Amino acid sequence: MKPITIFSIIILSTALILGATTNTAFAQDDPSILSKIAKRAQEKIQNQITNFTSDETKTLFEDGKKGILALETALSNEDLALAKQEFLSTMKIFAQVSHQLASNQSSQIEPSTNPTTLDPSNDLLRMKSYVTSLKAVAENHNSTVEFSPLDKLFTIANAQIKSHQYAKATNTIQEIKNTIVQLNEELRTQTSQQESNRAQIFANKYLQQIDRILDHGKKTGMSEEIVLKLENAKESLLLALSPADIIKEVRNILLIQNQFGISETNLLDLRISNSEQKILEISNSGQFTQNTIQGMNKNIETIKNHMDKQEFEQASELLKALETILEKIKV
Amino acid sequence: MLFVRTEGILNTMIKVPILLAGLVIIAIGLPFQASASSTRTLDLTMYSDGSTHISSQIDVDPLSPDFELELFGPSVDNFVTVGEDGFLLSSEINGTKAFIETFGSSSITVDYDIHDLISKEGRVWTFSFNATSDYSVVMPSNSIIVGMSTIPKNMELIEEQTKLELSSGPAEINYILEAPSNPIDTPPIDPNRPGEDYTIPIILGGLIAAGAVGASIIFKRTKTKSSISIQEETTKNVIKKEFADPQEIFDFVPDMREDDKKIVQFISESGGQVFESELRKKFVQPRTTMWRAVKRLERLGVIEITKKDLQNLVILKKDLEEEE
């Protein structure tokens, strides 16, 4: 076998092996994180075990400690599969111990949805994060929405929480929420025009596509039923003004396309194949020079390139021009 | 006894070109398989009161007027979704579904808070999640993990908060909050902050190693050949590539789009060559949009695209006149 062939096979095989193992690379790179997590858990649970803890829980905890030793042994032996197994079983034991310890304090599972009435810090953080998102949107839209009143309220709430005035902070956060509702409405009103414009641009693309499909359809013998349905759908889309109506009409067009298996690519392919057939006939007739035939074939190639890049408009225009020339040629 | 001639057995038993073609096809297919999922990124940040912030970037069909997003629960607050250009997209939430008017966007970013992923029993909090893609999760400040049903891919500690990288599939994490913390003083870290990613060094290291092995084989087989030709090859490889100055390029193509100019500027600042994936990351553009931009620049004759490590390497051209 040639050296270059051997070299290529080695490179490709290595790339394949590495590519396939990329997803699991992290845990295998630093398996010590498993030991770190387990040890921290052990330490935390150890602090909670008292003389009042049941023997059953204590025994279970001892099993967990043994699990960590087994995990460390597996890691030192570089047996990652065993280490993972030991990690999962140890963490399962620690979860059980934690739940048993917790059941002594409370046997009721509480949903986390009740916000604490004592410290509203998390609520404030969530609001800050939300406002940060809204500010970014406002900036992208060049919106005139004023965020400074909110910033002031955030500063006040921060100070109140730091001085443990939680009741006051809760009231300020409520004020923040009310202000956000107003700002949100204002922002959405300001962005609605741009949204409407985007919807209209999107609708226009579909209108152009239907025109092209109808054009292809006429040249490839599309049934009158489909042509009629598409023309009606186009009419409805033309009349749609609101984004919601545009969505409804575009969905209708997609439904028709799916129902009859119409795609611009298929229709273009059919026309290209017709043109190729015609070029072949012209070539066989011997009436034209080889340069002319080559030029036509080059055009077909360009059209196909446009299609590969999903540049249907350019492909259609070129094909239309080529078809006009081909129609004029009588073989 | 049966004697088998081993010399040239590969040539005899299999067709090398077919083997090579097969490997090439599989190698090319791998990145596409990896990127088939519609969720590009999924980052979770847990708060100490049991709520979770979700931030996700999702690839959507640009030909579809809207997108139906399955939320991770019904208790959703502060929902914001923007298109790839950062424009606000209208949406409506119904139960665990969000209907988003995308209007041609090929990528959307969704942010919301959710209260359905974490429950509490005594002092133990339990985070239960079932993701369809890999994701990151930032634990609350001062939280200690005391139970885990999945193997983390990576873990790092950033400003007293543990950030875990987890694989898709069901996961349960039990944790205890060590002491009442004031999250105002320690805000949640940015989940998008880069961690230590060893993927590229591993691949490059592997390729270098494979290259070295292959080269040594070639060397052994071709050592009888003239050493002069080897010297010439080496000299060719160490020639430092130069590239045109951005301003020179802008003067050369005066009607270049502003966004394309930014791409040229970035490539120039990165030493004249970058991977297309780096451009996508830098300009937060979907694969198709960036590919179109890169092809546009190639047509203008200011860059050339080559393959390196199965990726597209975009290189600023040295001589603009030659292209004309």
Short mmCIF file of N, CA and C in Angstrom, two decimals, chain A residues 1 3 5-16 18-20 22-23 25-27 29 33-34 36-37 40-41 44-45 48 84 87-88 91 94-95 98-99 102 105-106 108-110 112-113 119 121-127 129-130 133-134 137 140-141 158 161-162 188 191 194-195 198-199 202 206 243-244 246-247 250-251 254 309 311, chain B residues 10-11 16 19-20 23-24 26-27 30 47-51 53 62-66 78 80 82 85-90 101 103-104 113 115 118-124 126 144-155 162 174 176 178 182-185 187-188 196-199 202-203 206-207 210-211 213-215 217-218 221 299:
data_model
loop_
_atom_site.label_atom_id
_atom_site.label_comp_id
_atom_site.label_asym_id
_atom_site.label_seq_id
_atom_site.Cartn_x
_atom_site.Cartn_y
_atom_site.Cartn_z
N MET A 1 0.84 -1.20 0.00
CA MET A 1 0.00 0.00 0.00
C MET A 1 0.88 1.25 0.00
N PRO A 3 2.53 4.81 0.87
CA PRO A 3 2.65 5.51 2.17
C PRO A 3 1.57 6.56 2.36
N THR A 5 -1.39 6.58 1.31
CA THR A 5 -2.67 5.93 1.62
C THR A 5 -2.71 5.56 3.10
N ILE A 6 -1.58 4.99 3.57
CA ILE A 6 -1.51 4.62 5.00
C ILE A 6 -1.71 5.86 5.85
N PHE A 7 -1.01 6.93 5.45
CA PHE A 7 -1.08 8.19 6.18
C PHE A 7 -2.52 8.70 6.25
N SER A 8 -3.21 8.67 5.10
CA SER A 8 -4.59 9.16 5.04
C SER A 8 -5.50 8.34 5.93
N ILE A 9 -5.31 7.01 5.89
CA ILE A 9 -6.17 6.14 6.71
C ILE A 9 -5.96 6.43 8.20
N ILE A 10 -4.68 6.60 8.59
CA ILE A 10 -4.39 6.88 10.00
C ILE A 10 -5.05 8.18 10.43
N ILE A 11 -4.88 9.24 9.60
CA ILE A 11 -5.46 10.55 9.92
C ILE A 11 -6.97 10.44 10.07
N LEU A 12 -7.60 9.81 9.08
CA LEU A 12 -9.07 9.73 9.09
C LEU A 12 -9.56 8.90 10.27
N SER A 13 -8.91 7.77 10.51
CA SER A 13 -9.35 6.91 11.61
C SER A 13 -9.23 7.64 12.93
N THR A 14 -8.10 8.36 13.12
CA THR A 14 -7.91 9.09 14.37
C THR A 14 -8.97 10.17 14.53
N ALA A 15 -9.22 10.89 13.42
CA ALA A 15 -10.23 11.95 13.48
C ALA A 15 -11.59 11.38 13.84
N LEU A 16 -11.90 10.22 13.28
CA LEU A 16 -13.20 9.59 13.56
C LEU A 16 -13.31 9.19 15.02
N LEU A 18 -11.61 10.32 17.57
CA LEU A 18 -11.67 11.50 18.44
C LEU A 18 -13.00 12.22 18.32
N GLY A 19 -13.50 12.31 17.10
CA GLY A 19 -14.80 12.96 16.89
C GLY A 19 -15.89 12.27 17.66
N ALA A 20 -15.85 10.94 17.66
CA ALA A 20 -16.90 10.18 18.33
C ALA A 20 -16.80 10.28 19.84
N THR A 22 -15.66 12.94 21.54
CA THR A 22 -15.63 14.32 22.02
C THR A 22 -16.66 14.55 23.10
N ASN A 23 -17.87 13.97 22.94
CA ASN A 23 -18.94 14.24 23.88
C ASN A 23 -18.64 13.79 25.30
N ALA A 25 -15.60 13.65 26.53
CA ALA A 25 -14.22 14.02 26.86
C ALA A 25 -14.07 14.71 28.20
N PHE A 26 -15.06 15.51 28.57
CA PHE A 26 -14.90 16.31 29.78
C PHE A 26 -14.70 15.44 31.03
N ALA A 27 -15.67 14.51 31.25
CA ALA A 27 -15.60 13.70 32.46
C ALA A 27 -14.34 12.86 32.46
N ASP A 29 -11.52 13.72 31.06
CA ASP A 29 -10.35 14.59 31.24
C ASP A 29 -10.07 14.83 32.71
N ILE A 33 -13.33 15.30 39.45
CA ILE A 33 -14.50 16.09 39.87
C ILE A 33 -15.53 15.18 40.54
N LEU A 34 -15.56 13.92 40.14
CA LEU A 34 -16.51 12.99 40.75
C LEU A 34 -16.17 12.82 42.24
N LYS A 36 -14.45 14.95 44.06
CA LYS A 36 -14.66 16.22 44.76
C LYS A 36 -16.11 16.38 45.18
N ILE A 37 -17.04 16.09 44.24
CA ILE A 37 -18.47 16.24 44.53
C ILE A 37 -18.86 15.29 45.67
N ARG A 40 -17.43 16.39 49.13
CA ARG A 40 -18.14 17.56 49.68
C ARG A 40 -19.48 17.12 50.27
N ALA A 41 -20.13 16.19 49.59
CA ALA A 41 -21.42 15.69 50.07
C ALA A 41 -21.22 14.97 51.41
N LYS A 44 -20.65 17.42 54.22
CA LYS A 44 -21.88 18.14 54.58
C LYS A 44 -22.80 17.27 55.43
N ILE A 45 -22.94 16.01 55.02
CA ILE A 45 -23.86 15.11 55.73
C ILE A 45 -23.29 14.77 57.11
N GLN A 48 -24.30 16.90 59.84
CA GLN A 48 -25.71 16.84 60.26
C GLN A 48 -26.01 15.63 61.12
N LYS A 84 -17.34 5.82 37.61
CA LYS A 84 -18.67 6.40 37.35
C LYS A 84 -19.74 5.63 38.10
N PHE A 87 -19.48 6.38 41.74
CA PHE A 87 -19.96 7.74 42.01
C PHE A 87 -21.48 7.75 42.11
N LEU A 88 -22.12 7.14 41.11
CA LEU A 88 -23.59 7.15 41.08
C LEU A 88 -24.17 6.42 42.29
N MET A 91 -23.56 8.58 45.47
CA MET A 91 -24.42 9.76 45.52
C MET A 91 -25.88 9.36 45.78
N PHE A 94 -26.00 8.87 49.51
CA PHE A 94 -26.00 10.16 50.21
C PHE A 94 -27.35 10.87 50.06
N ALA A 95 -27.97 10.71 48.90
CA ALA A 95 -29.30 11.32 48.70
C ALA A 95 -30.29 10.69 49.67
N SER A 98 -29.59 11.97 53.16
CA SER A 98 -30.07 13.36 53.29
C SER A 98 -31.57 13.40 53.47
N HIS A 99 -32.27 12.57 52.70
CA HIS A 99 -33.73 12.56 52.81
C HIS A 99 -34.16 12.02 54.18
N ALA A 102 -33.56 14.70 56.59
CA ALA A 102 -34.53 15.77 56.37
C ALA A 102 -35.91 15.40 56.90
N GLN A 105 -36.77 16.50 60.19
CA GLN A 105 -37.11 17.92 60.34
C GLN A 105 -38.51 18.21 59.79
N SER A 106 -38.83 17.59 58.66
CA SER A 106 -40.14 17.83 58.05
C SER A 106 -40.50 16.64 57.17
N GLN A 108 -43.02 16.71 55.13
CA GLN A 108 -43.86 17.21 54.05
C GLN A 108 -43.03 17.76 52.91
N ILE A 109 -43.38 17.36 51.68
CA ILE A 109 -42.68 17.91 50.51
C ILE A 109 -43.33 19.23 50.15
N GLU A 110 -42.53 20.27 50.15
CA GLU A 110 -43.09 21.58 49.81
C GLU A 110 -42.72 21.93 48.38
N SER A 112 -41.62 24.51 45.57
CA SER A 112 -40.73 25.65 45.77
C SER A 112 -41.34 26.96 45.28
N THR A 113 -42.60 26.90 44.87
CA THR A 113 -43.17 28.09 44.24
C THR A 113 -43.51 29.20 45.23
N ASP A 119 -36.93 37.14 52.89
CA ASP A 119 -35.90 37.78 52.08
C ASP A 119 -36.27 37.73 50.59
N SER A 121 -34.70 38.67 48.03
CA SER A 121 -33.53 38.88 47.15
C SER A 121 -33.66 38.18 45.80
N ASN A 122 -34.13 36.92 45.85
CA ASN A 122 -34.22 36.16 44.59
C ASN A 122 -35.21 36.78 43.63
N ASP A 123 -36.32 37.27 44.20
CA ASP A 123 -37.33 37.93 43.38
C ASP A 123 -36.71 39.14 42.66
N LEU A 124 -35.90 39.88 43.43
CA LEU A 124 -35.25 41.07 42.87
C LEU A 124 -34.27 40.68 41.76
N LEU A 125 -33.52 39.60 42.00
CA LEU A 125 -32.56 39.14 40.99
C LEU A 125 -33.25 38.75 39.70
N ARG A 126 -34.38 38.05 39.84
CA ARG A 126 -35.12 37.63 38.64
C ARG A 126 -35.61 38.86 37.87
N MET A 127 -36.10 39.86 38.61
CA MET A 127 -36.59 41.08 37.97
C MET A 127 -35.45 41.79 37.23
N SER A 129 -32.75 40.45 35.99
CA SER A 129 -32.42 39.68 34.80
C SER A 129 -33.43 39.95 33.68
N TYR A 130 -34.71 40.03 34.07
CA TYR A 130 -35.76 40.28 33.08
C TYR A 130 -35.59 41.67 32.46
N SER A 133 -32.90 41.87 29.92
CA SER A 133 -33.35 41.37 28.60
C SER A 133 -34.16 42.44 27.88
N LEU A 134 -35.05 43.11 28.63
CA LEU A 134 -35.89 44.15 28.02
C LEU A 134 -35.05 45.33 27.53
N VAL A 137 -33.51 44.46 24.26
CA VAL A 137 -34.51 44.54 23.19
C VAL A 137 -34.75 46.00 22.80
N ASN A 140 -31.96 47.36 20.72
CA ASN A 140 -32.00 46.85 19.34
C ASN A 140 -33.07 47.52 18.50
N HIS A 141 -34.15 47.94 19.17
CA HIS A 141 -35.25 48.58 18.45
C HIS A 141 -35.13 50.11 18.44
N ASN A 158 -32.40 47.23 46.69
CA ASN A 158 -31.10 46.68 47.10
C ASN A 158 -30.73 47.15 48.50
N ILE A 161 -32.88 45.63 51.21
CA ILE A 161 -32.52 44.23 51.53
C ILE A 161 -31.23 44.18 52.34
N LYS A 162 -30.28 45.02 51.97
CA LYS A 162 -29.01 45.02 52.70
C LYS A 162 -29.21 45.42 54.16
N ARG A 188 -43.73 47.04 23.69
CA ARG A 188 -44.40 46.21 22.68
C ARG A 188 -45.17 47.08 21.68
N THR A 191 -42.53 48.39 19.34
CA THR A 191 -41.93 47.39 18.45
C THR A 191 -42.95 46.76 17.50
N GLN A 194 -42.45 47.56 13.82
CA GLN A 194 -41.33 46.82 13.21
C GLN A 194 -41.69 45.35 13.00
N GLU A 195 -42.47 44.83 13.94
CA GLU A 195 -42.89 43.43 13.81
C GLU A 195 -43.81 43.28 12.60
N ARG A 198 -41.77 43.27 9.51
CA ARG A 198 -41.09 41.98 9.31
C ARG A 198 -42.08 40.94 8.76
N ALA A 199 -43.29 40.98 9.32
CA ALA A 199 -44.32 40.04 8.87
C ALA A 199 -44.63 40.28 7.39
N PHE A 202 -41.88 39.01 5.22
CA PHE A 202 -41.99 37.55 5.19
C PHE A 202 -43.10 37.13 4.22
N TYR A 206 -43.16 34.91 0.45
CA TYR A 206 -44.06 33.82 0.09
C TYR A 206 -44.83 34.15 -1.19
N PRO A 243 -49.94 40.54 11.58
CA PRO A 243 -49.04 39.37 11.65
C PRO A 243 -49.81 38.07 11.88
N ALA A 244 -50.87 38.13 12.70
CA ALA A 244 -51.64 36.91 12.97
C ALA A 244 -52.30 36.38 11.70
N ILE A 246 -51.29 36.98 8.63
CA ILE A 246 -50.23 36.51 7.72
C ILE A 246 -49.82 35.09 8.08
N ILE A 247 -49.68 34.82 9.40
CA ILE A 247 -49.32 33.47 9.84
C ILE A 247 -50.37 32.47 9.36
N VAL A 250 -50.05 31.97 5.53
CA VAL A 250 -48.83 31.24 5.16
C VAL A 250 -49.00 29.76 5.50
N ARG A 251 -49.63 29.51 6.67
CA ARG A 251 -49.88 28.11 7.05
C ARG A 251 -50.74 27.42 6.00
N LEU A 254 -48.59 26.53 3.07
CA LEU A 254 -47.75 25.37 3.38
C LEU A 254 -48.57 24.08 3.32
N LYS A 309 -27.52 26.63 -3.59
CA LYS A 309 -27.41 27.67 -2.55
C LYS A 309 -28.79 28.19 -2.16
N GLU A 311 -30.79 29.76 -3.94
CA GLU A 311 -31.05 31.07 -4.56
C GLU A 311 -32.04 30.85 -5.71
N LEU B 10 -4.28 -6.11 2.98
CA LEU B 10 -5.28 -5.03 2.89
C LEU B 10 -5.65 -4.75 1.44
N ASN B 11 -4.57 -4.74 0.59
CA ASN B 11 -4.82 -4.47 -0.84
C ASN B 11 -5.66 -5.56 -1.47
N VAL B 16 -8.87 -0.15 -1.34
CA VAL B 16 -8.45 1.01 -0.56
C VAL B 16 -9.23 2.28 -0.89
N LEU B 19 -12.44 2.19 0.91
CA LEU B 19 -12.23 2.40 2.34
C LEU B 19 -12.04 3.88 2.65
N LEU B 20 -11.17 4.51 1.84
CA LEU B 20 -10.90 5.94 2.04
C LEU B 20 -12.16 6.77 1.85
N LEU B 23 -14.45 6.42 4.81
CA LEU B 23 -13.98 7.17 5.97
C LEU B 23 -14.22 8.66 5.80
N VAL B 24 -13.97 9.15 4.57
CA VAL B 24 -14.18 10.58 4.30
C VAL B 24 -15.64 10.94 4.52
N ILE B 26 -17.91 9.42 6.35
CA ILE B 26 -18.28 9.37 7.78
C ILE B 26 -17.71 10.58 8.51
N ALA B 27 -16.44 10.92 8.18
CA ALA B 27 -15.80 12.06 8.85
C ALA B 27 -16.53 13.36 8.56
N LEU B 30 -19.94 13.50 10.54
CA LEU B 30 -19.94 13.62 12.00
C LEU B 30 -20.38 14.98 12.53
N TYR B 47 -31.91 29.61 41.44
CA TYR B 47 -31.91 30.59 42.51
C TYR B 47 -32.11 29.87 43.84
N SER B 48 -31.72 30.52 44.93
CA SER B 48 -31.79 29.83 46.22
C SER B 48 -33.22 29.71 46.75
N ASP B 49 -34.21 30.33 46.10
CA ASP B 49 -35.59 30.14 46.56
C ASP B 49 -36.30 29.04 45.76
N GLY B 50 -35.56 28.31 44.94
CA GLY B 50 -36.14 27.18 44.22
C GLY B 50 -36.65 27.50 42.83
N SER B 51 -36.47 28.72 42.38
CA SER B 51 -36.85 29.02 41.00
C SER B 51 -35.61 28.82 40.11
N HIS B 53 -33.82 30.04 36.25
CA HIS B 53 -33.85 30.85 35.03
C HIS B 53 -33.38 29.98 33.88
N PRO B 62 -36.58 28.80 9.10
CA PRO B 62 -36.80 30.18 8.65
C PRO B 62 -37.96 30.31 7.66
N LEU B 63 -38.42 29.18 7.11
CA LEU B 63 -39.53 29.24 6.17
C LEU B 63 -40.88 29.17 6.87
N SER B 64 -40.83 28.86 8.17
CA SER B 64 -42.09 28.75 8.91
C SER B 64 -42.41 30.10 9.57
N PRO B 65 -43.69 30.51 9.59
CA PRO B 65 -44.01 31.81 10.17
C PRO B 65 -43.98 31.82 11.69
N ASP B 66 -44.12 30.64 12.31
CA ASP B 66 -44.11 30.60 13.77
C ASP B 66 -43.44 29.33 14.27
N ASN B 78 -41.74 36.05 33.35
CA ASN B 78 -40.72 36.89 32.69
C ASN B 78 -40.22 36.30 31.37
N VAL B 80 -39.24 36.15 27.65
CA VAL B 80 -38.80 37.06 26.58
C VAL B 80 -38.18 36.22 25.47
N VAL B 82 -36.35 36.64 21.55
CA VAL B 82 -35.87 37.54 20.50
C VAL B 82 -35.35 36.73 19.32
N ASP B 85 -31.66 38.74 15.08
CA ASP B 85 -31.22 40.13 14.99
C ASP B 85 -31.46 40.89 16.29
N GLY B 86 -31.91 40.20 17.34
CA GLY B 86 -32.14 40.84 18.64
C GLY B 86 -33.49 41.51 18.74
N PHE B 87 -34.33 41.36 17.71
CA PHE B 87 -35.66 41.99 17.74
C PHE B 87 -36.63 41.14 18.55
N LEU B 88 -37.50 41.83 19.28
CA LEU B 88 -38.49 41.16 20.11
C LEU B 88 -39.49 40.40 19.23
N LEU B 89 -39.78 39.17 19.61
CA LEU B 89 -40.76 38.38 18.87
C LEU B 89 -42.01 38.22 19.73
N SER B 90 -43.16 38.34 19.11
CA SER B 90 -44.41 38.17 19.85
C SER B 90 -44.61 36.70 20.19
N GLU B 101 -44.02 33.98 17.17
CA GLU B 101 -44.09 34.43 15.76
C GLU B 101 -42.67 34.72 15.29
N PHE B 103 -41.36 34.64 11.94
CA PHE B 103 -41.30 35.39 10.68
C PHE B 103 -39.93 35.39 10.01
N GLY B 104 -39.43 34.21 9.72
CA GLY B 104 -38.20 34.12 8.93
C GLY B 104 -36.93 34.01 9.75
N ASP B 113 -38.22 32.47 33.57
CA ASP B 113 -38.04 31.88 34.90
C ASP B 113 -39.11 30.81 35.08
N HIS B 115 -40.78 27.72 37.90
CA HIS B 115 -40.84 27.32 39.31
C HIS B 115 -41.18 25.84 39.47
N ILE B 118 -37.73 22.52 40.84
CA ILE B 118 -37.10 22.25 42.13
C ILE B 118 -38.16 22.08 43.22
N SER B 119 -38.00 21.04 44.04
CA SER B 119 -38.89 20.87 45.20
C SER B 119 -38.02 20.78 46.46
N LYS B 120 -38.66 20.86 47.60
CA LYS B 120 -37.88 20.87 48.84
C LYS B 120 -38.50 19.93 49.86
N GLU B 121 -37.64 19.14 50.49
CA GLU B 121 -38.10 18.27 51.57
C GLU B 121 -37.17 18.50 52.75
N GLY B 122 -37.71 19.09 53.80
CA GLY B 122 -36.84 19.46 54.93
C GLY B 122 -35.80 20.45 54.45
N ARG B 123 -34.53 20.09 54.63
CA ARG B 123 -33.47 21.00 54.17
C ARG B 123 -32.96 20.62 52.77
N VAL B 124 -33.47 19.51 52.27
CA VAL B 124 -32.93 19.02 51.00
C VAL B 124 -33.77 19.53 49.81
N THR B 126 -34.42 19.39 45.73
CA THR B 126 -34.21 18.43 44.65
C THR B 126 -34.55 19.06 43.30
N ILE B 144 -24.52 22.79 48.48
CA ILE B 144 -23.67 21.61 48.48
C ILE B 144 -24.48 20.45 47.90
N ILE B 145 -23.94 19.82 46.90
CA ILE B 145 -24.64 18.70 46.28
C ILE B 145 -24.52 17.48 47.19
N VAL B 146 -25.67 16.88 47.52
CA VAL B 146 -25.62 15.68 48.38
C VAL B 146 -26.20 14.45 47.68
N GLY B 147 -26.60 14.60 46.45
CA GLY B 147 -27.10 13.46 45.70
C GLY B 147 -27.14 13.80 44.23
N MET B 148 -26.88 12.79 43.39
CA MET B 148 -26.82 13.08 41.96
C MET B 148 -27.09 11.79 41.19
N SER B 149 -27.96 11.88 40.20
CA SER B 149 -28.30 10.65 39.47
C SER B 149 -27.62 10.57 38.11
N THR B 150 -26.75 11.52 37.84
CA THR B 150 -26.10 11.54 36.52
C THR B 150 -24.62 11.91 36.65
N ILE B 151 -23.87 11.55 35.64
CA ILE B 151 -22.43 11.87 35.65
C ILE B 151 -22.23 13.24 35.00
N PRO B 152 -21.65 14.19 35.72
CA PRO B 152 -21.42 15.50 35.07
C PRO B 152 -20.28 15.40 34.06
N LYS B 153 -20.40 16.16 32.98
CA LYS B 153 -19.33 16.17 31.98
C LYS B 153 -18.19 17.08 32.44
N ASN B 154 -18.58 18.10 33.20
CA ASN B 154 -17.57 19.02 33.70
C ASN B 154 -18.13 19.76 34.90
N MET B 155 -17.26 20.26 35.74
CA MET B 155 -17.69 21.05 36.89
C MET B 155 -16.66 22.14 37.14
N THR B 162 -21.36 26.65 41.81
CA THR B 162 -20.90 25.51 41.03
C THR B 162 -21.62 25.49 39.69
N ASN B 174 -29.69 16.52 44.23
CA ASN B 174 -30.14 16.91 45.56
C ASN B 174 -29.08 17.83 46.15
N ILE B 176 -28.13 20.95 49.41
CA ILE B 176 -28.47 21.65 50.65
C ILE B 176 -27.83 23.02 50.59
N GLU B 178 -25.95 25.81 52.33
CA GLU B 178 -25.08 25.75 53.49
C GLU B 178 -25.48 26.73 54.59
N ASN B 182 -27.01 35.90 51.06
CA ASN B 182 -27.66 37.06 50.48
C ASN B 182 -27.30 37.14 49.01
N PRO B 183 -28.20 36.65 48.13
CA PRO B 183 -27.83 36.59 46.72
C PRO B 183 -27.64 37.95 46.07
N ILE B 184 -28.06 39.01 46.76
CA ILE B 184 -27.84 40.35 46.20
C ILE B 184 -26.33 40.62 46.12
N ASP B 185 -25.61 40.12 47.15
CA ASP B 185 -24.17 40.34 47.15
C ASP B 185 -23.46 39.44 46.14
N PRO B 187 -24.57 37.84 42.87
CA PRO B 187 -25.54 37.55 41.82
C PRO B 187 -25.17 36.31 41.04
N PRO B 188 -26.17 35.64 40.44
CA PRO B 188 -25.85 34.44 39.67
C PRO B 188 -24.87 34.76 38.56
N GLU B 196 -13.61 25.52 30.89
CA GLU B 196 -12.45 24.92 30.25
C GLU B 196 -12.91 23.86 29.29
N ASP B 197 -12.74 24.12 28.03
CA ASP B 197 -13.18 23.18 26.99
C ASP B 197 -11.95 22.55 26.36
N TYR B 198 -11.80 21.26 26.56
CA TYR B 198 -10.59 20.58 26.08
C TYR B 198 -10.81 19.90 24.73
N THR B 199 -12.00 20.10 24.13
CA THR B 199 -12.32 19.36 22.90
C THR B 199 -11.31 19.64 21.79
N ILE B 202 -7.82 18.33 22.34
CA ILE B 202 -7.78 16.87 22.22
C ILE B 202 -7.72 16.48 20.75
N ILE B 203 -8.61 17.09 19.95
CA ILE B 203 -8.66 16.74 18.53
C ILE B 203 -7.34 17.11 17.85
N GLY B 206 -4.59 14.81 18.95
CA GLY B 206 -4.75 13.51 18.31
C GLY B 206 -4.30 13.54 16.87
N LEU B 207 -4.70 14.61 16.18
CA LEU B 207 -4.33 14.72 14.77
C LEU B 207 -2.81 14.86 14.62
N ALA B 210 -1.37 11.49 15.23
CA ALA B 210 -1.60 10.64 14.07
C ALA B 210 -0.71 11.06 12.92
N GLY B 211 -0.60 12.40 12.77
CA GLY B 211 0.26 12.95 11.71
C GLY B 211 1.69 12.49 11.89
N VAL B 213 2.75 9.82 13.48
CA VAL B 213 2.88 8.38 13.18
C VAL B 213 2.93 8.16 11.68
N GLY B 214 1.98 8.83 10.99
CA GLY B 214 1.92 8.70 9.53
C GLY B 214 3.19 9.19 8.88
N ALA B 215 3.67 10.34 9.38
CA ALA B 215 4.87 10.94 8.79
C ALA B 215 6.07 10.02 8.98
N ILE B 217 6.01 6.82 9.20
CA ILE B 217 5.90 5.69 8.25
C ILE B 217 6.39 6.11 6.88
N ILE B 218 5.90 7.30 6.47
CA ILE B 218 6.29 7.80 5.15
C ILE B 218 7.80 8.01 5.10
N ARG B 221 9.69 4.89 4.67
CA ARG B 221 9.57 4.31 3.32
C ARG B 221 10.25 5.15 2.25
N ARG B 299 -16.46 35.31 -3.24
CA ARG B 299 -16.77 35.76 -4.60
C ARG B 299 -16.13 37.12 -4.88
#
